[in-house]
Amino acid sequence: MWMNKCRKFRFNLALLAGNDLEGVARVEVERHLAVCPECRSHWLALKAGQRVLEGARTGEATTALAAVSLGASSSVWPELSRQIRVIDDRRSDSRWRGWLPAGALAAACLAIVVITSDLMDEPQATARTAPPGSAVPSWPVVLPSTGGSPFVSGSAAGVPHERIDTSDPESRPGRRPIRQRVLEDGSLRSF
Amino acid sequence: MGYTRSMSETETQSLDSYPLGGGVSDARLVEAVRRGDHEAFGELVKRYEARLMSVLLRFVRDRELARDLSQETFLRVYERIEQFDPSRRFGPWLFRIGVNLGLDYMRKRKRRLWPLLFSESRSEKPPDPASADPRQHLDLEQEVRHVLEAIPEHYRTVLVLRDLENFSTSEIAAILNRKEATIRWRLAEARTKFQQIWLRRQAEKKPGEVALPIPGTEESDDVDE
């Protein structure tokens, strides 16, 4: 049976068997071994186990075999260098590919902005840039009211056109706006 | 660039012995690899491939597989080189990746046989007439393998790395990402378990079978050192 005192050396005995114990701990264990036959026999058994492992290592150990056979011809480097180039290529591709979604998103946003601004600008541009004497649209044009004041589309003086008076209380939502035609002499005709 | 260092020189060195002598340090090479220098990575591969393959052969049974795993290890190292902390040693980091690959492989395959300690298939090697009895040595290898199989993995790994691959306990601590005290404790436990299982197996030998002699016991005064 292991005595209590011996128990604390048990861990160190295994380390001592493989020369992994140094300093004060080693001295203490060696002193204990000199006076304790139980621990000494345990230590000898551990040493025997170490010799078995050593015999296995030094026999046909893979270390030696690998070292001998691993000449320049069997080095993994040639194959590895090819694979590394593939990795590098993939990396540089993915670097560009990483920007692709962001670029596409930016382009899509830009396209949306351009299209919507065109759509919003188009009627006003037609209304405000129509030069005098140009063709007057034959349909009534309803433009957003600015400041609640009535305005005239195709506003060239002396050109017959239609206007909608949105300021009229009658033109509240749900009510049909008053439509008037401006005649050549400047007079208005409601319809 | 002059990274050359002979294989025989590198194989015998410990993980942290580069480069103070004459060669370029691992840290410098890693730095160069990060800048895109392939040749520098080739130098790192040449420095470590033999040792790495030797370690991996402890975990898997055949050489080709060990070669594939070592190649995979280097590929992972290359892919993760940006994650490597240059203030630490490169060797243990590399071996950590390699050992984890080997252990993962073994777990996946759930092989009952502990990886071939002595990698070559026996049929490839003719018996050496100079040795007294080649069968005896093969029996010893097989027996050791059986005993190692019976040891739990976290003890076995430490035992293999220390007593079969000769890594220091601090290197093993770095490879397995554990405190050195933990490694020493596991090593002590592993040695005790190995010895107990070995003795039990020898005692269980059938009456006709001869128990294997422990290497070195011929010179019996050796034990009284």
Tab-separated table of N, CA, C and O in Angstrom, chain A residues 31-134:
chain	number	residue	atom	x	y	z
A	31	ARG	N	15.906	11.446	-2.856
A	31	ARG	CA	16.106	11.153	-1.424
A	31	ARG	C	15.057	10.158	-0.937
A	31	ARG	O	15.362	9.235	-0.183
A	32	HIS	N	13.841	10.384	-1.390
A	32	HIS	CA	12.757	9.501	-0.967
A	32	HIS	C	12.977	8.085	-1.509
A	32	HIS	O	12.757	7.090	-0.786
A	33	LEU	N	13.428	7.992	-2.739
A	33	LEU	CA	13.668	6.677	-3.349
A	33	LEU	C	14.709	5.881	-2.565
A	33	LEU	O	14.625	4.647	-2.460
A	34	ALA	N	15.650	6.585	-2.018
A	34	ALA	CA	16.729	5.919	-1.283
A	34	ALA	C	16.225	5.237	-0.015
A	34	ALA	O	16.837	4.263	0.451
A	35	VAL	N	15.112	5.718	0.523
A	35	VAL	CA	14.624	5.162	1.795
A	35	VAL	C	13.308	4.389	1.657
A	35	VAL	O	12.874	3.761	2.626
A	36	CYS	N	12.679	4.437	0.487
A	36	CYS	CA	11.361	3.800	0.344
A	36	CYS	C	11.411	2.700	-0.719
A	36	CYS	O	11.414	3.001	-1.920
A	37	PRO	N	11.435	1.444	-0.293
A	37	PRO	CA	11.519	0.355	-1.278
A	37	PRO	C	10.279	0.259	-2.164
A	37	PRO	O	10.386	-0.101	-3.342
A	38	GLU	N	9.123	0.596	-1.636
A	38	GLU	CA	7.873	0.552	-2.440
A	38	GLU	C	7.976	1.507	-3.624
A	38	GLU	O	7.677	1.140	-4.761
A	39	CYS	N	8.345	2.719	-3.296
A	39	CYS	CA	8.453	3.737	-4.361
A	39	CYS	C	9.565	3.373	-5.333
A	39	CYS	O	9.450	3.626	-6.536
A	40	ARG	N	10.606	2.781	-4.811
A	40	ARG	CA	11.718	2.404	-5.677
A	40	ARG	C	11.262	1.342	-6.680
A	40	ARG	O	11.585	1.426	-7.870
A	41	SER	N	10.502	0.386	-6.220
A	41	SER	CA	10.061	-0.655	-7.160
A	41	SER	C	9.073	-0.071	-8.178
A	41	SER	O	9.080	-0.449	-9.356
A	42	HIS	N	8.244	0.881	-7.741
A	42	HIS	CA	7.324	1.537	-8.679
A	42	HIS	C	8.116	2.326	-9.720
A	42	HIS	O	7.810	2.288	-10.920
A	43	TRP	N	9.123	2.994	-9.251
A	43	TRP	CA	9.952	3.789	-10.163
A	43	TRP	C	10.657	2.888	-11.180
A	43	TRP	O	10.748	3.213	-12.367
A	44	LEU	N	11.132	1.734	-10.719
A	44	LEU	CA	11.795	0.794	-11.633
A	44	LEU	C	10.813	0.290	-12.696
A	44	LEU	O	11.182	0.124	-13.871
A	45	ALA	N	9.572	0.074	-12.275
A	45	ALA	CA	8.558	-0.372	-13.247
A	45	ALA	C	8.300	0.728	-14.281
A	45	ALA	O	8.157	0.452	-15.479
A	46	LEU	N	8.249	1.959	-13.795
A	46	LEU	CA	8.069	3.085	-14.728
A	46	LEU	C	9.249	3.196	-15.689
A	46	LEU	O	9.084	3.476	-16.882
A	47	LYS	N	10.430	2.991	-15.170
A	47	LYS	CA	11.630	3.042	-16.018
A	47	LYS	C	11.574	1.947	-17.084
A	47	LYS	O	11.970	2.158	-18.236
A	48	ALA	N	11.059	0.791	-16.692
A	48	ALA	CA	10.938	-0.313	-17.655
A	48	ALA	C	9.977	0.079	-18.777
A	48	ALA	O	10.244	-0.177	-19.958
A	49	GLY	N	8.873	0.728	-18.410
A	49	GLY	CA	7.916	1.212	-19.416
A	49	GLY	C	8.570	2.215	-20.357
A	49	GLY	O	8.338	2.198	-21.577
A	50	GLN	N	9.423	3.055	-19.798
A	50	GLN	CA	10.129	4.036	-20.623
A	50	GLN	C	11.062	3.355	-21.613
A	50	GLN	O	11.196	3.789	-22.752
A	51	ARG	N	11.683	2.278	-21.155
A	51	ARG	CA	12.600	1.567	-22.069
A	51	ARG	C	11.824	0.913	-23.205
A	51	ARG	O	12.308	0.828	-24.332
A	52	VAL	N	10.624	0.453	-22.885
A	52	VAL	CA	9.779	-0.134	-23.941
A	52	VAL	C	9.482	0.927	-25.000
A	52	VAL	O	9.638	0.698	-26.205
A	53	LEU	N	9.074	2.095	-24.533
A	53	LEU	CA	8.751	3.180	-25.475
A	53	LEU	C	9.989	3.602	-26.266
A	53	LEU	O	9.913	3.871	-27.466
A	54	GLU	N	11.093	3.626	-25.572
A	54	GLU	CA	12.335	4.017	-26.242
A	54	GLU	C	12.710	2.998	-27.319
A	54	GLU	O	13.126	3.358	-28.424
A	55	GLY	N	12.506	1.709	-26.958
A	55	GLY	CA	12.782	0.645	-27.929
A	55	GLY	C	11.897	0.785	-29.154
A	55	GLY	O	12.349	0.609	-30.291
A	56	ALA	N	10.651	1.120	-28.921
A	56	ALA	CA	9.723	1.306	-30.037
A	56	ALA	C	10.151	2.495	-30.888
A	56	ALA	O	10.084	2.454	-32.117
A	57	ARG	N	10.588	3.541	-30.208
A	57	ARG	CA	10.975	4.764	-30.933
A	57	ARG	C	12.214	4.530	-31.776
A	57	ARG	O	12.304	4.961	-32.918
A	58	THR	N	13.178	3.849	-31.214
A	58	THR	CA	14.450	3.711	-31.917
A	58	THR	C	14.463	2.534	-32.883
A	58	THR	O	15.377	2.407	-33.674
A	59	GLY	N	13.450	1.684	-32.803
A	59	GLY	CA	13.412	0.530	-33.716
A	59	GLY	C	13.202	0.954	-35.146
A	59	GLY	O	14.130	1.368	-35.836
A	60	GLU	N	11.965	0.846	-35.567
A	60	GLU	CA	11.650	1.275	-36.931
A	60	GLU	C	10.801	2.534	-36.863
A	60	GLU	O	9.782	2.640	-37.523
A	61	ALA	N	11.210	3.424	-35.990
A	61	ALA	CA	10.420	4.627	-35.756
A	61	ALA	C	10.203	5.396	-37.044
A	61	ALA	O	11.070	5.459	-37.906
A	62	THR	N	9.048	5.947	-37.132
A	62	THR	CA	8.695	6.680	-38.351
A	62	THR	C	9.574	7.892	-38.578
A	62	THR	O	9.799	8.295	-39.701
A	63	THR	N	10.051	8.443	-37.485
A	63	THR	CA	10.890	9.626	-37.630
A	63	THR	C	12.049	9.344	-38.579
A	63	THR	O	12.287	10.079	-39.531
A	64	ALA	N	12.722	8.231	-38.290
A	64	ALA	CA	13.887	7.891	-39.099
A	64	ALA	C	13.464	7.561	-40.524
A	64	ALA	O	14.070	8.046	-41.480
A	65	LEU	N	12.417	6.785	-40.629
A	65	LEU	CA	11.970	6.390	-41.961
A	65	LEU	C	11.543	7.599	-42.780
A	65	LEU	O	11.877	7.728	-43.951
A	66	ALA	N	10.789	8.473	-42.133
A	66	ALA	CA	10.315	9.660	-42.835
A	66	ALA	C	11.502	10.519	-43.253
A	66	ALA	O	11.559	11.015	-44.371
A	67	ALA	N	12.448	10.654	-42.336
A	67	ALA	CA	13.594	11.512	-42.627
A	67	ALA	C	14.402	10.964	-43.788
A	67	ALA	O	14.855	11.705	-44.657
A	68	VAL	N	14.573	9.645	-43.810
A	68	VAL	CA	15.369	9.033	-44.876
A	68	VAL	C	14.657	9.153	-46.219
A	68	VAL	O	15.233	9.541	-47.226
A	69	SER	N	13.360	8.833	-46.193
A	69	SER	CA	12.651	8.785	-47.469
A	69	SER	C	12.242	10.146	-47.981
A	69	SER	O	11.925	10.313	-49.137
A	70	LEU	N	12.232	11.117	-47.092
A	70	LEU	CA	11.740	12.428	-47.499
A	70	LEU	C	12.867	13.241	-48.130
A	70	LEU	O	13.350	14.192	-47.570
A	71	GLY	N	13.272	12.799	-49.297
A	71	GLY	CA	14.271	13.551	-50.027
A	71	GLY	C	13.611	14.676	-50.786
A	71	GLY	O	12.423	14.925	-50.624
A	72	ALA	N	14.378	15.321	-51.639
A	72	ALA	CA	13.825	16.445	-52.401
A	72	ALA	C	12.683	15.993	-53.307
A	72	ALA	O	11.724	16.704	-53.530
A	73	SER	N	12.802	14.734	-53.812
A	73	SER	CA	11.795	14.264	-54.774
A	73	SER	C	10.439	14.079	-54.113
A	73	SER	O	9.417	14.231	-54.758
A	74	SER	N	10.434	13.724	-52.823
A	74	SER	CA	9.154	13.465	-52.192
A	74	SER	C	8.688	14.632	-51.332
A	74	SER	O	7.769	14.480	-50.549
A	75	SER	N	9.314	15.768	-51.475
A	75	SER	CA	8.880	16.938	-50.725
A	75	SER	C	7.482	17.363	-51.191
A	75	SER	O	7.140	17.215	-52.369
A	76	VAL	N	6.728	17.868	-50.264
A	76	VAL	CA	5.368	18.293	-50.628
A	76	VAL	C	5.369	19.667	-51.309
A	76	VAL	O	4.346	20.095	-51.834
A	77	TRP	N	6.503	20.337	-51.301
A	77	TRP	CA	6.538	21.716	-51.775
A	77	TRP	C	6.120	21.926	-53.233
A	77	TRP	O	5.325	22.836	-53.515
A	78	PRO	N	6.604	21.083	-54.190
A	78	PRO	CA	6.183	21.342	-55.584
A	78	PRO	C	4.667	21.339	-55.757
A	78	PRO	O	4.106	22.248	-56.374
A	79	GLU	N	4.023	20.346	-55.194
A	79	GLU	CA	2.561	20.260	-55.300
A	79	GLU	C	1.911	21.410	-54.522
A	79	GLU	O	0.946	22.042	-54.980
A	80	LEU	N	2.494	21.676	-53.369
A	80	LEU	CA	1.950	22.728	-52.510
A	80	LEU	C	2.033	24.100	-53.187
A	80	LEU	O	1.101	24.904	-53.103
A	81	SER	N	3.145	24.360	-53.857
A	81	SER	CA	3.311	25.674	-54.488
A	81	SER	C	2.254	25.885	-55.583
A	81	SER	O	1.760	27.000	-55.762
A	82	ARG	N	1.881	24.794	-56.266
A	82	ARG	CA	0.823	24.911	-57.275
A	82	ARG	C	-0.514	25.278	-56.603
A	82	ARG	O	-1.239	26.142	-57.064
A	83	GLN	N	-0.764	24.601	-55.515
A	83	GLN	CA	-2.036	24.856	-54.815
A	83	GLN	C	-2.073	26.272	-54.236
A	83	GLN	O	-3.123	26.907	-54.197
A	84	ILE	N	-0.913	26.730	-53.814
A	84	ILE	CA	-0.839	28.076	-53.253
A	84	ILE	C	-1.146	29.131	-54.314
A	84	ILE	O	-1.821	30.121	-54.052
A	85	ARG	N	-0.653	28.872	-55.524
A	85	ARG	CA	-0.953	29.815	-56.614
A	85	ARG	C	-2.453	29.866	-56.885
A	85	ARG	O	-3.022	30.929	-57.146
A	86	VAL	N	-3.077	28.709	-56.809
A	86	VAL	CA	-4.543	28.664	-57.002
A	86	VAL	C	-5.234	29.487	-55.909
A	86	VAL	O	-6.156	30.265	-56.187
A	87	ILE	N	-4.743	29.325	-54.684
A	87	ILE	CA	-5.335	30.082	-53.568
A	87	ILE	C	-5.167	31.585	-53.808
A	87	ILE	O	-6.085	32.375	-53.612
A	88	ASP	N	-3.962	31.963	-54.257
A	88	ASP	CA	-3.698	33.381	-54.510
A	88	ASP	C	-4.623	33.933	-55.591
A	88	ASP	O	-5.152	35.034	-55.470
A	89	ASP	N	-4.789	33.133	-56.655
A	89	ASP	CA	-5.676	33.572	-57.746
A	89	ASP	C	-7.097	33.748	-57.226
A	89	ASP	O	-7.769	34.724	-57.554
A	90	ARG	N	-7.508	32.772	-56.422
A	90	ARG	CA	-8.871	32.823	-55.877
A	90	ARG	C	-9.029	34.066	-54.991
A	90	ARG	O	-10.036	34.745	-55.025
A	91	ARG	N	-7.961	34.332	-54.231
A	91	ARG	CA	-8.019	35.501	-53.341
A	91	ARG	C	-8.162	36.795	-54.126
A	91	ARG	O	-8.963	37.650	-53.781
A	92	SER	N	-7.348	36.911	-55.205
A	92	SER	CA	-7.412	38.159	-55.966
A	92	SER	C	-8.760	38.292	-56.675
A	92	SER	O	-9.310	39.384	-56.791
A	93	ASP	N	-9.293	37.155	-57.118
A	93	ASP	CA	-10.633	37.179	-57.726
A	93	ASP	C	-11.678	37.614	-56.716
A	93	ASP	O	-12.529	38.459	-56.998
A	94	SER	N	-11.572	37.010	-55.549
A	94	SER	CA	-12.610	37.303	-54.544
A	94	SER	C	-12.496	38.746	-54.062
A	94	SER	O	-13.476	39.335	-53.612
A	95	ARG	N	-11.284	39.301	-54.166
A	95	ARG	CA	-11.124	40.708	-53.787
A	95	ARG	C	-12.010	41.585	-54.678
A	95	ARG	O	-12.681	42.483	-54.241
A	96	TRP	N	-11.967	41.272	-56.001
A	96	TRP	CA	-12.807	42.037	-56.935
A	96	TRP	C	-14.272	41.690	-56.752
A	96	TRP	O	-15.133	42.537	-56.804
A	97	ARG	N	-14.470	40.372	-56.554
A	97	ARG	CA	-15.851	39.921	-56.419
A	97	ARG	C	-16.515	40.524	-55.179
A	97	ARG	O	-17.709	40.727	-55.131
A	98	GLY	N	-15.747	40.833	-54.202
A	98	GLY	CA	-16.272	41.435	-52.980
A	98	GLY	C	-16.881	42.802	-53.236
A	98	GLY	O	-17.837	43.205	-52.569
A	99	TRP	N	-16.304	43.510	-54.233
A	99	TRP	CA	-16.818	44.849	-54.546
A	99	TRP	C	-18.046	44.796	-55.458
A	99	TRP	O	-18.753	45.784	-55.606
A	100	LEU	N	-18.233	43.635	-56.083
A	100	LEU	CA	-19.287	43.521	-57.082
A	100	LEU	C	-20.685	43.834	-56.539
A	100	LEU	O	-21.403	44.664	-57.120
A	101	PRO	N	-21.100	43.228	-55.433
A	101	PRO	CA	-22.444	43.546	-54.925
A	101	PRO	C	-22.600	45.016	-54.562
A	101	PRO	O	-23.641	45.619	-54.852
A	102	ALA	N	-21.544	45.579	-53.957
A	102	ALA	CA	-21.611	46.987	-53.579
A	102	ALA	C	-21.748	47.872	-54.809
A	102	ALA	O	-22.553	48.813	-54.847
A	103	GLY	N	-20.971	47.549	-55.858
A	103	GLY	CA	-21.039	48.309	-57.104
A	103	GLY	C	-22.406	48.193	-57.754
A	103	GLY	O	-22.980	49.194	-58.218
A	104	ALA	N	-22.923	46.959	-57.755
A	104	ALA	CA	-24.238	46.736	-58.364
A	104	ALA	C	-25.311	47.507	-57.614
A	104	ALA	O	-26.196	48.122	-58.229
A	105	LEU	N	-25.196	47.507	-56.301
A	105	LEU	CA	-26.181	48.214	-55.481
A	105	LEU	C	-26.123	49.720	-55.751
A	105	LEU	O	-27.148	50.393	-55.924
A	106	ALA	N	-24.876	50.220	-55.812
A	106	ALA	CA	-24.705	51.651	-56.081
A	106	ALA	C	-25.281	52.013	-57.451
A	106	ALA	O	-25.962	53.040	-57.601
A	107	ALA	N	-25.012	51.159	-58.428
A	107	ALA	CA	-25.527	51.413	-59.779
A	107	ALA	C	-27.050	51.396	-59.789
A	107	ALA	O	-27.687	52.248	-60.430
A	108	ALA	N	-27.608	50.449	-59.075
A	108	ALA	CA	-29.073	50.351	-59.018
A	108	ALA	C	-29.667	51.592	-58.361
A	108	ALA	O	-30.657	52.151	-58.841
A	109	CYS	N	-29.046	52.039	-57.269
A	109	CYS	CA	-29.524	53.243	-56.577
A	109	CYS	C	-29.472	54.447	-57.507
A	109	CYS	O	-30.402	55.248	-57.589
A	110	LEU	N	-28.347	54.560	-58.221
A	110	LEU	CA	-28.160	55.675	-59.144
A	110	LEU	C	-29.236	55.660	-60.230
A	110	LEU	O	-29.827	56.699	-60.570
A	111	ALA	N	-29.470	54.466	-60.746
A	111	ALA	CA	-30.480	54.331	-61.799
A	111	ALA	C	-31.852	54.749	-61.285
A	111	ALA	O	-32.595	55.468	-61.971
A	112	ILE	N	-32.180	54.330	-60.059
A	112	ILE	CA	-33.487	54.688	-59.477
A	112	ILE	C	-33.608	56.199	-59.325
A	112	ILE	O	-34.614	56.810	-59.664
A	113	VAL	N	-32.518	56.818	-58.832
A	113	VAL	CA	-32.532	58.275	-58.642
A	113	VAL	C	-32.746	58.986	-59.964
A	113	VAL	O	-33.569	59.896	-60.090
A	114	VAL	N	-32.000	58.550	-60.983
A	114	VAL	CA	-32.101	59.192	-62.302
A	114	VAL	C	-33.510	59.047	-62.870
A	114	VAL	O	-34.127	60.019	-63.321
A	115	ILE	N	-34.048	57.841	-62.809
A	115	ILE	CA	-35.374	57.581	-63.386
A	115	ILE	C	-36.448	58.379	-62.661
A	115	ILE	O	-37.277	59.049	-63.277
A	116	THR	N	-36.408	58.354	-61.325
A	116	THR	CA	-37.462	59.066	-60.577
A	116	THR	C	-37.360	60.575	-60.781
A	116	THR	O	-38.373	61.260	-60.908
A	117	SER	N	-36.143	61.093	-60.820
A	117	SER	CA	-36.024	62.540	-61.011
A	117	SER	C	-36.496	62.940	-62.403
A	117	SER	O	-37.107	63.988	-62.586
A	118	ASP	N	-36.238	62.088	-63.392
A	118	ASP	CA	-36.737	62.351	-64.741
A	118	ASP	C	-38.260	62.388	-64.759
A	118	ASP	O	-38.874	63.277	-65.352
A	119	LEU	N	-38.840	61.403	-64.082
A	119	LEU	CA	-40.302	61.314	-64.065
A	119	LEU	C	-40.921	62.542	-63.397
A	119	LEU	O	-41.961	63.033	-63.791
A	120	MET	N	-40.245	63.001	-62.336
A	120	MET	CA	-40.787	64.157	-61.633
A	120	MET	C	-40.583	65.442	-62.409
A	120	MET	O	-41.404	66.332	-62.388
A	121	ASP	N	-39.432	65.499	-63.067
A	121	ASP	CA	-39.132	66.748	-63.781
A	121	ASP	C	-39.907	66.869	-65.091
A	121	ASP	O	-40.194	67.961	-65.552
A	122	GLU	N	-40.253	65.782	-65.723
A	122	GLU	CA	-40.794	65.793	-67.083
A	122	GLU	C	-42.025	66.695	-67.262
A	122	GLU	O	-42.005	67.570	-68.118
A	123	PRO	N	-43.098	66.575	-66.436
A	123	PRO	CA	-44.280	67.422	-66.669
A	123	PRO	C	-43.981	68.896	-66.481
A	123	PRO	O	-44.412	69.736	-67.273
A	124	GLN	N	-43.197	69.214	-65.431
A	124	GLN	CA	-42.882	70.627	-65.191
A	124	GLN	C	-42.079	71.197	-66.330
A	124	GLN	O	-42.307	72.303	-66.790
A	125	ALA	N	-41.132	70.350	-66.754
A	125	ALA	CA	-40.307	70.838	-67.857
A	125	ALA	C	-41.166	71.111	-69.074
A	125	ALA	O	-41.001	72.129	-69.757
A	126	THR	N	-42.144	70.253	-69.323
A	126	THR	CA	-43.030	70.451	-70.476
A	126	THR	C	-43.800	71.750	-70.293
A	126	THR	O	-43.920	72.547	-71.213
A	127	ALA	N	-44.264	71.953	-69.047
A	127	ALA	CA	-45.081	73.130	-68.796
A	127	ALA	C	-44.280	74.401	-68.852
A	127	ALA	O	-44.735	75.402	-69.399
A	128	ARG	N	-43.091	74.364	-68.283
A	128	ARG	CA	-42.364	75.626	-68.133
A	128	ARG	C	-41.458	75.950	-69.302
A	128	ARG	O	-41.064	77.092	-69.484
A	129	THR	N	-41.092	74.932	-70.027
A	129	THR	CA	-40.142	75.238	-71.096
A	129	THR	C	-40.808	75.308	-72.459
A	129	THR	O	-40.134	75.487	-73.447
A	130	ALA	N	-42.090	75.131	-72.459
A	130	ALA	CA	-42.733	75.212	-73.771
A	130	ALA	C	-42.560	76.611	-74.337
A	130	ALA	O	-42.971	77.597	-73.732
A	131	PRO	N	-41.903	76.725	-75.438
A	131	PRO	CA	-41.655	78.055	-76.003
A	131	PRO	C	-42.945	78.645	-76.567
A	131	PRO	O	-43.875	77.919	-76.889
A	132	PRO	N	-42.953	79.969	-76.682
A	132	PRO	CA	-44.166	80.594	-77.208
A	132	PRO	C	-44.449	80.090	-78.618
A	132	PRO	O	-43.534	79.946	-79.422
A	133	GLY	N	-45.642	79.835	-78.857
A	133	GLY	CA	-46.047	79.389	-80.188
A	133	GLY	C	-45.879	77.914	-80.419
A	133	GLY	O	-46.167	77.415	-81.500
A	134	SER	N	-45.368	77.229	-79.403
A	134	SER	CA	-45.193	75.795	-79.605
A	134	SER	C	-46.532	75.104	-79.447
A	134	SER	O	-47.495	75.691	-78.961
